[in-house]
Amino acid sequence: MSQSSVDVPPKGGFSFDLCKRNDMLTQKGLKAPSFLKTGTTIVGLIFKDGVILGADTRATEGPIVADKNCEKIHYMAPNIYCCGAGTAADTEAVTDMVSSQLRLHRYQTGRDSRVITALTLLKKHLFSYQGHVSAALVLGGVDITGPHLHTIYPHGSTDTLPFATMGSGSLAAMSVFEAKYKEGLTRDEGIKLVAEAICSGIFNDLGSGSNVDICVITKGNKEYLRNYMEPNPRTYVSSKGYSFTKKTEVLLTKITPLSEKVEIVEVAGEAMEE
Amino acid sequence: MSIFEYNGSAVVAMVGKNCFAIASDRRLGVQLQTIATDFQRISKIHDHLFIGLSGLATDVQTLYQRLVFRHKLYQLREERDMKPETFASLVSAILYEKRFGPYLCQPVIAGLGDDNKPFICTMDSIGAKELAKDFVVSGTASESLYGACEAMFKPDMEAEELFETISQALLSSVDRDCLSGWGGHVYVVTPNEIKERILKGRMD
């Protein structure tokens, strides 16, 4: 039996077996690929009854917009949501992983998840990878101890704040918050302020764009307002559509008809008898 | 030069009415020299699920073999084919596992899900899924493909019109990219048949 490993489904965690080859290629002068980043403006604020999170919806790959309407507000628990900025694969993977860990923890303890539990699980993971897992997060939720809002940086440091912004558009959004935030905002005032902060990011930061997503979390209830505002609709679509004068030339056509899959029906009453 | 420009590639997938189309170019090169004009970038996982891989050709073939292996294991255990959404999650997990030493390719996944609803998605080389309702692109010609598809795409096209649109988008984009081209390979899949067509393009 050869020593080289068969590709059995792995037990989890990262695998580093292509690193040596990729290093060799980089040394030979071939640049590594750029990853999908969420340029992003993400914000959170605490209002009278809970937490409001907001995010834009543009995903970039270098200077190109790869996804015009991606989801940056990730589910962690029924009462906890997390916005992610940075490398898209990292934010998705880390929030999915901690979301599963929280659910297992809920089954074990029989209680609703607390925001600081999610915070500790996230910061432990990010710190152990020393910032190489590039995920900057705004974590918010309402648990038995009240509403909480935290920011988590890729190296694992965290802050607990009444209002927070992260991402390339964070300065644009923070300027709106610093000017207009006050304690004890109502739900509508809070949503209006968050939408204004995200719009400020969308219009002034090149890495953020498209629509505004908002998530309102209160005690025992959450509302995910996907595409709450669409300040950049596509208005130039021609009703005539595109017509092609010259048809493409086809060299070869192969048609494979797909037959219906055979259904096996269990006939009752013919079970084997002793 | 970027690692993605070593072999050159162009892959695009589009959604139609109860059907989808996935297309790729056919060139395999080593930097500026062309060594094959019939390279298979799109592979069938099962009758209603196709995956197109762009990027470094060796990783395209290795990743395809690993995915077929995992799908066959799934078929043996579950006695059915994988849904496209599940397959996309599987590919994403396999790519993210190699986060710090990734496979140097970008997959485009296209399939028909429940109720013959078409599903397409693409990922970057570490598995960040990008689900789209209209079209997805990948490869060295991706910037031209984005532009061509944005202009030419219409929602709810039938199979023949979808074929024409995706072929025109592919051929016009690879004509502006030195590293891809040499014809096109288009699969249009409806609930009842798979139509595979090879396109005549500029051979330069």
Tab-separated table of N, CA, C and O in Angstrom, chain A residues 178-222:
chain	number	residue	atom	x	y	z
A	178	GLU	N	-21.165	59.694	13.822
A	178	GLU	CA	-20.655	60.641	14.804
A	178	GLU	C	-21.478	61.914	14.813
A	178	GLU	O	-21.661	62.545	15.847
A	179	ALA	N	-21.995	62.304	13.648
A	179	ALA	CA	-22.786	63.532	13.599
A	179	ALA	C	-24.186	63.327	14.162
A	179	ALA	O	-24.714	64.201	14.847
A	180	LYS	N	-24.794	62.169	13.891
A	180	LYS	CA	-26.223	62.059	14.175
A	180	LYS	C	-26.621	61.036	15.233
A	180	LYS	O	-27.789	60.955	15.577
A	181	TYR	N	-25.693	60.237	15.754
A	181	TYR	CA	-26.111	59.212	16.713
A	181	TYR	C	-26.462	59.834	18.061
A	181	TYR	O	-25.799	60.755	18.536
A	182	LYS	N	-27.526	59.312	18.683
A	182	LYS	CA	-27.753	59.652	20.087
A	182	LYS	C	-28.331	58.426	20.777
A	182	LYS	O	-28.789	57.497	20.137
A	183	GLU	N	-28.281	58.402	22.093
A	183	GLU	CA	-28.793	57.258	22.834
A	183	GLU	C	-30.317	57.204	22.732
A	183	GLU	O	-30.972	58.228	22.572
A	184	GLY	N	-30.872	56.013	22.835
A	184	GLY	CA	-32.334	55.878	22.912
A	184	GLY	C	-33.064	56.195	21.624
A	184	GLY	O	-34.175	56.733	21.652
A	185	LEU	N	-32.468	55.852	20.466
A	185	LEU	CA	-33.152	56.058	19.190
A	185	LEU	C	-34.318	55.101	19.083
A	185	LEU	O	-34.263	53.989	19.599
A	186	THR	N	-35.379	55.525	18.371
A	186	THR	CA	-36.488	54.600	18.120
A	186	THR	C	-36.118	53.737	16.920
A	186	THR	O	-35.138	54.011	16.224
A	187	ARG	N	-36.963	52.722	16.644
A	187	ARG	CA	-36.665	51.794	15.552
A	187	ARG	C	-36.570	52.539	14.222
A	187	ARG	O	-35.624	52.357	13.459
A	188	ASP	N	-37.504	53.389	13.928
A	188	ASP	CA	-37.495	54.062	12.629
A	188	ASP	C	-36.338	55.023	12.497
A	188	ASP	O	-35.699	55.114	11.445
A	189	GLU	N	-36.031	55.731	13.602
A	189	GLU	CA	-34.893	56.657	13.553
A	189	GLU	C	-33.602	55.874	13.326
A	189	GLU	O	-32.732	56.289	12.563
A	190	GLY	N	-33.517	54.712	14.015
A	190	GLY	CA	-32.316	53.887	13.890
A	190	GLY	C	-32.140	53.383	12.471
A	190	GLY	O	-31.042	53.461	11.897
A	191	ILE	N	-33.235	52.881	11.876
A	191	ILE	CA	-33.135	52.345	10.510
A	191	ILE	C	-32.746	53.462	9.553
A	191	ILE	O	-31.896	53.294	8.654
A	192	LYS	N	-33.322	54.640	9.760
A	192	LYS	CA	-33.021	55.765	8.857
A	192	LYS	C	-31.547	56.139	8.962
A	192	LYS	O	-30.879	56.398	7.943
A	193	LEU	N	-31.021	56.134	10.199
A	193	LEU	CA	-29.620	56.509	10.383
A	193	LEU	C	-28.691	55.477	9.767
A	193	LEU	O	-27.702	55.823	9.093
A	194	VAL	N	-29.006	54.179	9.961
A	194	VAL	CA	-28.165	53.123	9.395
A	194	VAL	C	-28.180	53.206	7.873
A	194	VAL	O	-27.138	53.116	7.210
A	195	ALA	N	-29.382	53.403	7.298
A	195	ALA	CA	-29.477	53.488	5.830
A	195	ALA	C	-28.663	54.669	5.321
A	195	ALA	O	-27.972	54.581	4.292
A	196	GLU	N	-28.701	55.790	6.066
A	196	GLU	CA	-27.941	56.967	5.642
A	196	GLU	C	-26.442	56.704	5.694
A	196	GLU	O	-25.690	57.102	4.794
A	197	ALA	N	-26.011	55.996	6.752
A	197	ALA	CA	-24.585	55.695	6.875
A	197	ALA	C	-24.116	54.772	5.744
A	197	ALA	O	-23.058	54.994	5.143
A	198	ILE	N	-24.905	53.766	5.425
A	198	ILE	CA	-24.518	52.844	4.356
A	198	ILE	C	-24.528	53.572	3.015
A	198	ILE	O	-23.623	53.413	2.183
A	199	CYS	N	-25.521	54.416	2.793
A	199	CYS	CA	-25.556	55.176	1.535
A	199	CYS	C	-24.331	56.061	1.413
A	199	CYS	O	-23.757	56.200	0.328
A	200	SER	N	-23.908	56.644	2.535
A	200	SER	CA	-22.708	57.468	2.513
A	200	SER	C	-21.517	56.627	2.044
A	200	SER	O	-20.699	57.073	1.233
A	201	GLY	N	-21.439	55.377	2.526
A	201	GLY	CA	-20.378	54.474	2.071
A	201	GLY	C	-20.541	54.133	0.596
A	201	GLY	O	-19.584	54.150	-0.183
A	202	ILE	N	-21.770	53.836	0.179
A	202	ILE	CA	-22.014	53.413	-1.206
A	202	ILE	C	-21.597	54.509	-2.181
A	202	ILE	O	-20.955	54.253	-3.201
A	203	PHE	N	-21.962	55.771	-1.855
A	203	PHE	CA	-21.702	56.828	-2.830
A	203	PHE	C	-20.306	57.392	-2.757
A	203	PHE	O	-19.806	57.934	-3.742
A	204	ASN	N	-19.627	57.290	-1.604
A	204	ASN	CA	-18.320	57.906	-1.503
A	204	ASN	C	-17.157	56.928	-1.563
A	204	ASN	O	-16.037	57.328	-1.865
A	205	ASP	N	-17.395	55.646	-1.286
A	205	ASP	CA	-16.317	54.670	-1.299
A	205	ASP	C	-16.443	53.808	-2.556
A	205	ASP	O	-17.507	53.298	-2.859
A	206	LEU	N	-15.332	53.632	-3.272
A	206	LEU	CA	-15.408	52.863	-4.513
A	206	LEU	C	-15.557	51.376	-4.266
A	206	LEU	O	-16.007	50.637	-5.131
A	207	GLY	N	-15.154	50.914	-3.069
A	207	GLY	CA	-15.252	49.486	-2.790
A	207	GLY	C	-16.634	49.052	-2.335
A	207	GLY	O	-16.907	47.874	-2.172
A	208	SER	N	-17.556	50.020	-2.123
A	208	SER	CA	-18.911	49.670	-1.686
A	208	SER	C	-19.885	50.174	-2.724
A	208	SER	O	-19.633	51.185	-3.384
A	209	GLY	N	-21.018	49.481	-2.860
A	209	GLY	CA	-21.986	49.948	-3.840
A	209	GLY	C	-23.244	49.129	-3.812
A	209	GLY	O	-23.459	48.302	-2.939
A	210	SER	N	-24.081	49.358	-4.778
A	210	SER	CA	-25.362	48.666	-4.983
A	210	SER	C	-26.355	49.017	-3.892
A	210	SER	O	-26.613	50.170	-3.651
A	211	ASN	N	-26.897	47.988	-3.215
A	211	ASN	CA	-28.061	48.206	-2.363
A	211	ASN	C	-27.714	48.195	-0.880
A	211	ASN	O	-26.597	47.906	-0.492
A	212	VAL	N	-28.726	48.517	-0.060
A	212	VAL	CA	-28.566	48.551	1.392
A	212	VAL	C	-29.341	47.386	1.997
A	212	VAL	O	-30.521	47.220	1.732
A	213	ASP	N	-28.649	46.569	2.810
A	213	ASP	CA	-29.331	45.492	3.547
A	213	ASP	C	-29.389	45.900	5.003
A	213	ASP	O	-28.416	46.434	5.533
A	214	ILE	N	-30.508	45.627	5.655
A	214	ILE	CA	-30.633	46.007	7.080
A	214	ILE	C	-31.178	44.827	7.858
A	214	ILE	O	-32.022	44.070	7.355
A	215	CYS	N	-30.687	44.657	9.099
A	215	CYS	CA	-31.213	43.608	9.965
A	215	CYS	C	-31.508	44.223	11.321
A	215	CYS	O	-30.625	44.822	11.934
A	216	VAL	N	-32.766	44.101	11.774
A	216	VAL	CA	-33.176	44.677	13.063
A	216	VAL	C	-33.398	43.534	14.038
A	216	VAL	O	-34.217	42.652	13.787
A	217	ILE	N	-32.657	43.540	15.143
A	217	ILE	CA	-32.798	42.462	16.133
A	217	ILE	C	-33.293	43.080	17.433
A	217	ILE	O	-32.684	44.011	17.959
A	218	THR	N	-34.442	42.553	17.923
A	218	THR	CA	-34.945	43.000	19.219
A	218	THR	C	-35.157	41.767	20.078
A	218	THR	O	-34.944	40.656	19.633
A	219	LYS	N	-35.613	41.965	21.312
A	219	LYS	CA	-35.764	40.826	22.209
A	219	LYS	C	-36.831	39.893	21.649
A	219	LYS	O	-37.978	40.263	21.496
A	220	GLY	N	-36.429	38.698	21.296
A	220	GLY	CA	-37.377	37.687	20.826
A	220	GLY	C	-37.801	37.828	19.381
A	220	GLY	O	-38.667	37.107	18.903
A	221	ASN	N	-37.223	38.761	18.640
A	221	ASN	CA	-37.687	38.979	17.276
A	221	ASN	C	-36.557	39.506	16.406
A	221	ASN	O	-35.683	40.213	16.890
A	222	LYS	N	-36.565	39.125	15.116
A	222	LYS	CA	-35.572	39.703	14.222
A	222	LYS	C	-36.222	39.942	12.863
A	222	LYS	O	-37.131	39.235	12.452
